[in-house]
Tab-separated table of C-alpha atoms and ligand atoms in Angstrom:
chain	number	residue	atom	x	y	z
A	101	MET	CA	42.546	72.633	88.190
A	102	LYS	CA	45.075	74.048	85.733
A	103	LYS	CA	48.655	73.217	86.609
A	104	ARG	CA	50.492	76.229	88.003
A	105	ARG	CA	53.636	77.327	86.198
A	106	ALA	CA	56.863	78.479	87.827
A	107	LEU	CA	60.072	80.004	86.479
A	108	VAL	CA	63.347	79.647	88.379
A	109	THR	CA	66.300	81.797	87.328
A	110	GLY	CA	69.610	80.312	88.441
A	111	CYS	CA	68.044	76.844	88.360
A	112	ALA	CA	71.382	75.049	87.960
A	113	GLY	CA	72.825	76.534	91.124
A	114	PHE	CA	72.788	75.129	94.626
A	115	LEU	CA	69.555	76.725	95.882
A	116	GLY	CA	67.933	76.948	92.450
A	117	SER	CA	68.214	73.219	91.815
A	118	HIS	CA	66.757	72.334	95.224
A	119	LEU	CA	63.958	74.789	94.605
A	120	VAL	CA	63.073	73.169	91.261
A	121	VAL	CA	62.718	69.800	92.992
A	122	ARG	CA	60.450	71.273	95.658
A	123	LEU	CA	58.265	73.037	93.078
A	124	LEU	CA	57.836	69.807	91.108
A	125	GLN	CA	56.800	68.067	94.343
A	126	GLU	CA	54.265	70.859	94.878
A	127	GLY	CA	52.743	70.117	91.473
A	128	PHE	CA	54.165	73.013	89.448
A	129	SER	CA	55.207	72.881	85.842
A	130	VAL	CA	58.723	74.351	86.038
A	131	VAL	CA	60.952	76.187	83.570
A	132	GLY	CA	64.501	76.859	84.725
A	133	VAL	CA	67.050	79.211	83.203
A	134	ASP	CA	70.755	79.568	83.947
A	135	ASN	CA	73.825	80.866	82.118
A	136	LEU	CA	75.975	78.250	83.901
A	137	ILE	CA	78.751	80.611	85.028
A	138	THR	CA	78.626	79.231	88.558
A	139	GLY	CA	75.798	76.709	88.229
A	140	THR	CA	76.277	73.322	86.589
A	141	LYS	CA	74.073	71.030	84.521
A	142	ARG	CA	75.053	68.205	86.871
A	143	ASN	CA	72.781	69.784	89.487
A	144	ILE	CA	69.707	69.367	87.303
A	145	GLU	CA	70.359	66.432	84.988
A	146	GLN	CA	68.828	63.932	87.425
A	147	ILE	CA	65.639	65.945	87.837
A	148	GLU	CA	62.610	64.157	86.454
A	149	GLY	CA	59.143	65.440	85.794
A	150	ASP	CA	57.565	68.509	84.274
A	151	PHE	CA	60.794	70.515	84.075
A	152	ARG	CA	62.435	72.281	81.143
A	153	PHE	CA	65.882	73.895	81.164
A	154	LEU	CA	66.887	76.850	78.995
A	155	GLU	CA	70.477	78.034	78.916
A	156	LEU	CA	70.286	81.811	78.860
A	157	ASP	CA	71.591	84.862	80.629
A	158	VAL	CA	68.828	86.858	82.343
A	159	THR	CA	70.908	90.034	82.135
A	160	THR	CA	70.471	90.137	78.361
A	161	GLY	CA	66.695	89.673	78.324
A	162	LEU	CA	63.998	87.220	79.261
A	163	TRP	CA	61.659	86.827	76.294
A	164	LEU	CA	59.930	83.575	77.062
A	165	GLU	CA	56.532	83.946	75.380
A	166	GLU	CA	55.029	82.057	78.290
A	167	ASP	CA	53.058	83.039	81.352
A	168	PHE	CA	54.182	82.155	84.838
A	169	ASP	CA	52.240	82.199	88.087
A	170	ARG	CA	55.420	82.236	90.153
A	171	ILE	CA	58.873	83.594	89.282
A	172	TYR	CA	61.786	82.863	91.603
A	173	HIS	CA	64.801	85.059	90.851
A	174	PHE	CA	67.783	83.074	92.100
A	175	ALA	CA	70.331	83.813	89.391
A	176	SER	CA	73.550	85.257	90.844
A	177	PRO	CA	77.002	84.178	91.873
A	178	ALA	CA	76.504	83.716	95.624
A	179	SER	CA	79.737	82.639	97.275
A	180	PRO	CA	82.228	85.389	98.137
A	181	ALA	CA	84.901	83.653	96.041
A	182	ASP	CA	82.522	83.543	93.051
A	183	TYR	CA	81.285	87.084	93.196
A	184	ILE	CA	84.788	88.401	93.669
A	185	GLN	CA	85.763	86.424	90.531
A	186	TYR	CA	82.703	87.696	88.597
A	187	PRO	CA	82.121	91.206	89.958
A	188	ILE	CA	80.570	92.716	86.836
A	189	GLN	CA	78.304	89.731	86.138
A	190	THR	CA	77.176	89.881	89.774
A	191	LEU	CA	76.267	93.556	89.503
A	192	LYS	CA	74.540	92.986	86.172
A	193	VAL	CA	72.416	90.068	87.280
A	194	GLY	CA	71.309	91.927	90.418
A	195	ALA	CA	70.487	95.060	88.454
A	196	LEU	CA	69.673	94.252	84.799
A	197	GLY	CA	68.625	90.666	85.535
A	198	THR	CA	66.212	91.788	88.228
A	199	HIS	CA	64.821	94.440	85.909
A	200	ASN	CA	64.188	91.840	83.198
A	201	VAL	CA	62.564	89.452	85.667
A	202	LEU	CA	60.262	92.199	86.909
A	203	GLY	CA	59.402	93.178	83.337
A	204	LEU	CA	58.351	89.606	82.639
A	205	ALA	CA	56.280	89.505	85.851
A	206	LYS	CA	54.563	92.756	84.938
A	207	ALA	CA	53.786	91.451	81.455
A	208	CYS	CA	52.409	88.082	82.555
A	209	GLY	CA	50.936	89.018	85.940
A	210	GLY	CA	53.101	86.537	87.856
A	211	ARG	CA	54.293	86.877	91.419
A	212	VAL	CA	58.050	87.351	91.915
A	213	LEU	CA	60.268	86.268	94.776
A	214	LEU	CA	63.752	87.806	94.952
A	215	ALA	CA	66.506	85.731	96.524
A	216	SER	CA	68.053	88.487	98.601
A	217	THR	CA	70.659	87.948	101.251
A	218	SER	CA	71.918	88.631	104.746
A	219	GLU	CA	74.711	90.505	102.940
A	220	VAL	CA	72.346	93.479	102.624
A	221	TYR	CA	73.165	93.991	106.323
A	222	GLY	CA	76.914	94.079	105.514
A	223	ASP	CA	79.129	93.907	108.608
A	224	PRO	CA	76.219	94.520	110.984
A	225	GLU	CA	76.369	96.822	113.982
A	226	ILE	CA	73.401	95.121	115.621
A	227	SER	CA	72.795	91.473	116.347
A	228	PRO	CA	70.590	89.646	115.743
A	229	GLN	CA	69.642	91.423	112.503
A	230	THR	CA	65.998	92.394	112.132
A	231	GLU	CA	64.501	93.163	108.736
A	232	ASP	CA	64.166	96.855	109.586
A	233	TYR	CA	67.926	97.226	110.115
A	234	TRP	CA	69.319	99.168	107.117
A	235	GLY	CA	72.747	97.612	107.184
A	236	HIS	CA	76.396	98.596	107.225
A	237	VAL	CA	77.811	97.982	103.771
A	238	ASN	CA	81.034	99.173	102.168
A	239	PRO	CA	79.943	99.966	98.597
A	240	ILE	CA	83.468	100.051	97.176
A	241	GLY	CA	84.943	96.988	98.916
A	242	PRO	CA	85.254	93.616	97.144
A	243	ARG	CA	81.976	92.345	98.638
A	244	GLY	CA	80.180	95.525	97.607
A	245	VAL	CA	79.460	94.047	94.171
A	246	TYR	CA	77.154	91.457	95.696
A	247	ASP	CA	75.814	93.472	98.606
A	248	GLU	CA	74.936	96.494	96.505
A	249	ALA	CA	73.565	94.390	93.641
A	250	LYS	CA	71.147	92.763	96.050
A	251	ARG	CA	70.294	96.071	97.709
A	252	PHE	CA	69.587	97.554	94.285
A	253	ALA	CA	67.526	94.461	93.439
A	254	GLU	CA	65.428	94.947	96.572
A	255	ALA	CA	64.874	98.609	95.682
A	256	MET	CA	63.859	97.647	92.124
A	257	VAL	CA	61.447	95.001	93.418
A	258	MET	CA	59.833	97.542	95.732
A	259	ALA	CA	59.576	100.067	92.882
A	260	TYR	CA	57.769	97.552	90.624
A	261	HIS	CA	55.505	96.682	93.506
A	262	ARG	CA	54.673	100.316	94.210
A	263	VAL	CA	54.501	101.642	90.649
A	264	HIS	CA	53.114	98.665	88.710
A	265	GLY	CA	51.400	96.674	91.473
A	266	VAL	CA	53.502	93.576	90.752
A	267	GLU	CA	53.085	91.022	93.542
A	268	THR	CA	56.529	90.670	95.080
A	269	ARG	CA	58.339	88.843	97.869
A	270	ILE	CA	61.852	89.421	99.253
A	271	ALA	CA	63.619	86.573	101.060
A	272	ARG	CA	66.809	87.582	102.881
A	273	ILE	CA	68.602	84.280	102.889
A	274	PHE	CA	71.312	83.590	105.485
A	275	ASN	CA	74.175	81.080	105.164
A	276	THR	CA	72.772	77.853	103.778
A	277	TYR	CA	74.580	74.558	103.210
A	278	GLY	CA	73.834	71.058	101.999
A	279	PRO	CA	74.252	68.625	99.124
A	280	ARG	CA	75.105	70.022	95.659
A	281	MET	CA	77.400	72.777	96.878
A	282	ARG	CA	80.581	72.763	94.830
A	283	ARG	CA	83.470	71.452	96.893
A	284	ASN	CA	85.595	74.368	95.711
A	285	ASP	CA	82.962	77.114	95.804
A	286	GLY	CA	84.884	78.815	98.608
A	287	ARG	CA	82.120	78.823	101.187
A	288	VAL	CA	83.115	77.582	104.543
A	289	VAL	CA	80.989	74.443	104.935
A	290	PRO	CA	81.990	72.691	101.675
A	291	THR	CA	85.565	73.907	102.179
A	292	PHE	CA	85.859	72.411	105.672
A	293	ILE	CA	84.174	69.150	104.622
A	294	ASP	CA	86.418	68.802	101.590
A	295	GLN	CA	89.509	69.532	103.650
A	296	ILE	CA	88.649	67.134	106.478
A	297	LEU	CA	87.863	64.304	104.056
A	298	ARG	CA	91.166	64.864	102.253
A	299	GLY	CA	93.067	64.939	105.545
A	300	GLU	CA	94.114	68.550	105.009
A	301	PRO	CA	94.184	71.307	107.656
A	302	LEU	CA	91.030	73.394	107.954
A	303	THR	CA	91.616	76.932	106.698
A	304	VAL	CA	90.191	79.312	109.279
A	305	HIS	CA	90.121	82.967	108.293
A	306	GLY	CA	91.162	85.469	110.955
A	307	ASP	CA	90.989	84.220	114.533
A	308	GLY	CA	87.919	82.084	113.799
A	309	LYS	CA	85.839	83.954	116.374
A	310	GLN	CA	83.563	85.504	113.761
A	311	THR	CA	80.102	83.961	113.775
A	312	ARG	CA	77.585	82.667	111.258
A	313	SER	CA	74.251	80.846	111.632
A	314	PHE	CA	73.984	77.945	109.214
A	315	THR	CA	70.726	76.630	107.787
A	316	TYR	CA	70.241	73.276	106.088
A	317	VAL	CA	69.072	73.657	102.513
A	318	ASP	CA	65.706	71.877	102.920
A	319	ASP	CA	64.755	74.322	105.664
A	320	THR	CA	65.786	77.333	103.588
A	321	ILE	CA	63.786	76.097	100.597
A	322	ASP	CA	60.752	75.496	102.791
A	323	GLY	CA	60.927	79.063	104.133
A	324	ILE	CA	61.248	80.443	100.609
A	325	PHE	CA	58.296	78.437	99.333
A	326	ARG	CA	56.120	79.495	102.261
A	327	LEU	CA	57.031	83.133	101.742
A	328	MET	CA	56.114	82.947	98.050
A	329	GLU	CA	52.706	81.468	98.929
A	330	PHE	CA	52.091	83.816	101.892
A	331	GLU	CA	48.941	85.812	101.196
A	332	ASN	CA	48.756	89.167	102.939
A	333	SER	CA	48.436	92.324	100.894
A	334	GLU	CA	49.510	94.537	103.827
A	335	ARG	CA	52.880	92.970	104.490
A	336	ALA	CA	53.779	89.969	102.308
A	337	PHE	CA	55.930	92.229	100.076
A	338	LEU	CA	58.188	93.200	103.000
A	339	PRO	CA	61.558	91.433	103.400
A	340	VAL	CA	61.662	88.295	105.531
A	341	ASN	CA	64.830	86.795	107.032
A	342	ILE	CA	65.214	83.104	106.283
A	343	GLY	CA	67.923	81.581	108.438
A	344	SER	CA	68.861	79.779	111.595
A	345	SER	CA	69.258	81.409	115.012
A	346	ASP	CA	71.871	78.836	116.004
A	347	GLU	CA	74.956	81.058	115.889
A	348	LYS	CA	78.398	79.446	115.874
A	349	THR	CA	81.957	80.687	115.696
A	350	LEU	CA	84.027	79.360	112.818
A	351	LEU	CA	86.219	77.521	115.331
A	352	GLU	CA	83.124	75.771	116.698
A	353	LEU	CA	82.109	74.855	113.179
A	354	ALA	CA	85.565	73.432	112.428
A	355	ALA	CA	85.474	71.259	115.545
A	356	LEU	CA	81.975	70.019	114.743
A	357	VAL	CA	82.798	69.110	111.132
A	358	ALA	CA	85.858	67.174	112.313
A	359	ARG	CA	83.916	65.309	115.012
A	360	LEU	CA	81.101	64.345	112.639
A	361	ALA	CA	83.590	63.175	110.013
A	362	GLY	CA	85.334	61.158	112.713
A	363	ARG	CA	88.726	62.708	112.006
A	364	ASP	CA	91.412	64.541	113.953
A	365	TYR	CA	92.002	67.990	112.641
A	366	GLU	CA	94.513	70.790	112.415
A	367	ILE	CA	93.774	74.422	111.772
A	368	ARG	CA	95.663	76.636	109.369
A	369	TYR	CA	94.983	80.277	110.128
A	370	CYS	CA	94.653	82.502	107.038
A	371	PRO	CA	94.139	86.256	106.668
A	372	LEU	CA	90.613	87.518	107.201
A	373	PRO	CA	89.106	88.652	103.879
A	374	VAL	CA	88.352	92.385	103.530
A	375	ASP	CA	85.008	93.400	105.098
A	376	ASP	CA	84.293	89.862	106.355
A	377	PRO	CA	81.290	90.307	108.703
A	378	LYS	CA	82.197	89.705	112.357
A	379	VAL	CA	78.780	88.430	113.372
A	380	ARG	CA	75.694	87.208	111.573
A	381	ARG	CA	72.463	85.933	113.042
A	382	PRO	CA	68.924	86.608	111.859
A	383	ASP	CA	66.027	87.673	113.993
A	384	ILE	CA	63.394	85.289	112.609
A	385	THR	CA	60.353	86.583	114.473
A	386	ARG	CA	58.752	87.614	111.167
A	387	ALA	CA	59.249	84.217	109.534
A	388	ARG	CA	57.914	82.481	112.657
A	389	GLU	CA	54.851	84.668	113.003
A	390	TRP	CA	53.972	85.255	109.365
A	391	LEU	CA	54.972	81.955	107.782
A	392	GLY	CA	54.870	79.560	110.735
A	393	TRP	CA	58.448	78.712	109.723
A	394	GLU	CA	61.611	77.974	111.595
A	395	PRO	CA	64.480	75.613	110.821
A	396	ARG	CA	63.920	71.993	111.846
A	397	VAL	CA	67.211	70.331	110.925
A	398	THR	CA	69.893	70.833	113.563
A	399	LEU	CA	73.380	71.844	112.465
A	400	GLU	CA	74.683	68.449	113.558
A	401	GLU	CA	72.091	66.541	111.516
A	402	GLY	CA	72.478	68.782	108.479
A	403	LEU	CA	76.258	68.455	108.528
A	404	ARG	CA	75.959	64.665	108.826
A	405	ARG	CA	73.816	64.575	105.700
A	406	THR	CA	76.138	66.930	103.845
A	407	ILE	CA	79.281	65.012	104.805
A	408	ALA	CA	77.586	61.774	103.659
A	409	TRP	CA	76.768	63.373	100.318
A	410	PHE	CA	80.331	64.635	99.817
A	411	ARG	CA	81.687	61.188	100.755
A	412	GLY	CA	79.382	59.545	98.224
A	413	ARG	CA	80.508	61.752	95.349
A	414	SER	CA	84.167	62.332	95.787
A	415	PRO	CA	87.235	60.105	95.629
A	416	PHE	CA	87.898	60.032	99.382
B	258	UDP	N1	85.866	81.066	106.082
B	258	UDP	C1	86.916	80.406	106.699
B	258	UDP	N2	87.600	79.477	105.986
B	258	UDP	C2	87.305	79.154	104.698
B	258	UDP	C3	86.208	79.803	104.063
B	258	UDP	C4	85.519	80.765	104.787
B	258	UDP	O1	87.230	80.664	107.870
B	258	UDP	O2	88.002	78.305	104.108
B	258	UDP	C5	85.111	82.057	106.851
B	258	UDP	C6	84.853	83.366	106.139
B	258	UDP	O3	85.955	84.241	106.247
B	258	UDP	C7	83.627	83.857	106.887
B	258	UDP	C8	82.882	82.556	107.195
B	258	UDP	O4	83.837	81.518	107.088
B	258	UDP	O5	83.996	84.479	108.103
B	258	UDP	C9	81.750	82.259	106.224
B	258	UDP	O6	82.256	82.411	104.938
B	258	UDP	P1	81.480	82.001	103.626
B	258	UDP	O7	82.409	82.235	102.482
B	258	UDP	O8	80.919	80.632	103.768
B	258	UDP	O9	80.241	82.989	103.510
B	258	UDP	P2	79.912	84.459	104.089
B	258	UDP	O10	79.132	84.213	105.312
B	258	UDP	O11	81.180	85.205	104.383
B	258	UDP	O12	79.132	85.067	102.999
């Protein structure tokens, strides 16, 4: 059988680099592209096998002269600190980048999966969030650049599906953590791990009672891969939440990170960022029923692995 070919945009990022590894294990020939504004070559330089990296910016065009069976669109700044630092690039990659990716898919007949996000639900008024909830997003707040870029991207994906018959998938990815996150990327798990290992206080935003549900990266990648390969012309193009139902407050997370690192800890309370969602937890009935997927790695086990990885890399 001919080897299947996959393209991963944002391949040098946290999720993109894990996805490349999984696709190689699945027997794909993989091309990865990244403009390296938040991704790093370090994430991919160890990858061996049928993988080729091209440094390019998908917002300016994607003329690859190659056909792909599967196109995973993961290029975007994804941590709040990053997308607030790169607001225009974030809007462009969600809008123009998605348009270019869909143009390539239309030209080569490939299937596209969009890495969407729980941020499309904004600061949700219902919990858990089901895929048919339309969200509660402030378009002009600092997070709006990411939330609206991804909402636009979803709309564009649906338009290409409806108008051009492109095969499409939309994964709404919830908070994911694991090895290869940047220690300073601003997201809470690498921040707390970095702080605890350095013996610094843990910076909790607000009163720490806001909640998130954290998924270990291998589980997230497995859900994404299953969604891409899900065959069902009636519903496979609809959005699917990929995330854990194990909801924790930030104070619970802080205590858990400290216990697993075997350290005492102090908390330094900081102001809550504008529009920081108060709760977040996916309803994963769709993923369970359609994909036979749910997370397997507990938060405790996933944090242990992540702490071990950070310890192995950094001068602690
Ligand atoms: N947060 C925190 N301390 C930090 C970094 C983040 O308390 O040093 C909080 C943040 O305000 C949010 C939650 O942790 O309530 C998750 O933030 P993250 O940036 O990881 O992603 P988000 O879920 O907001 O996209």
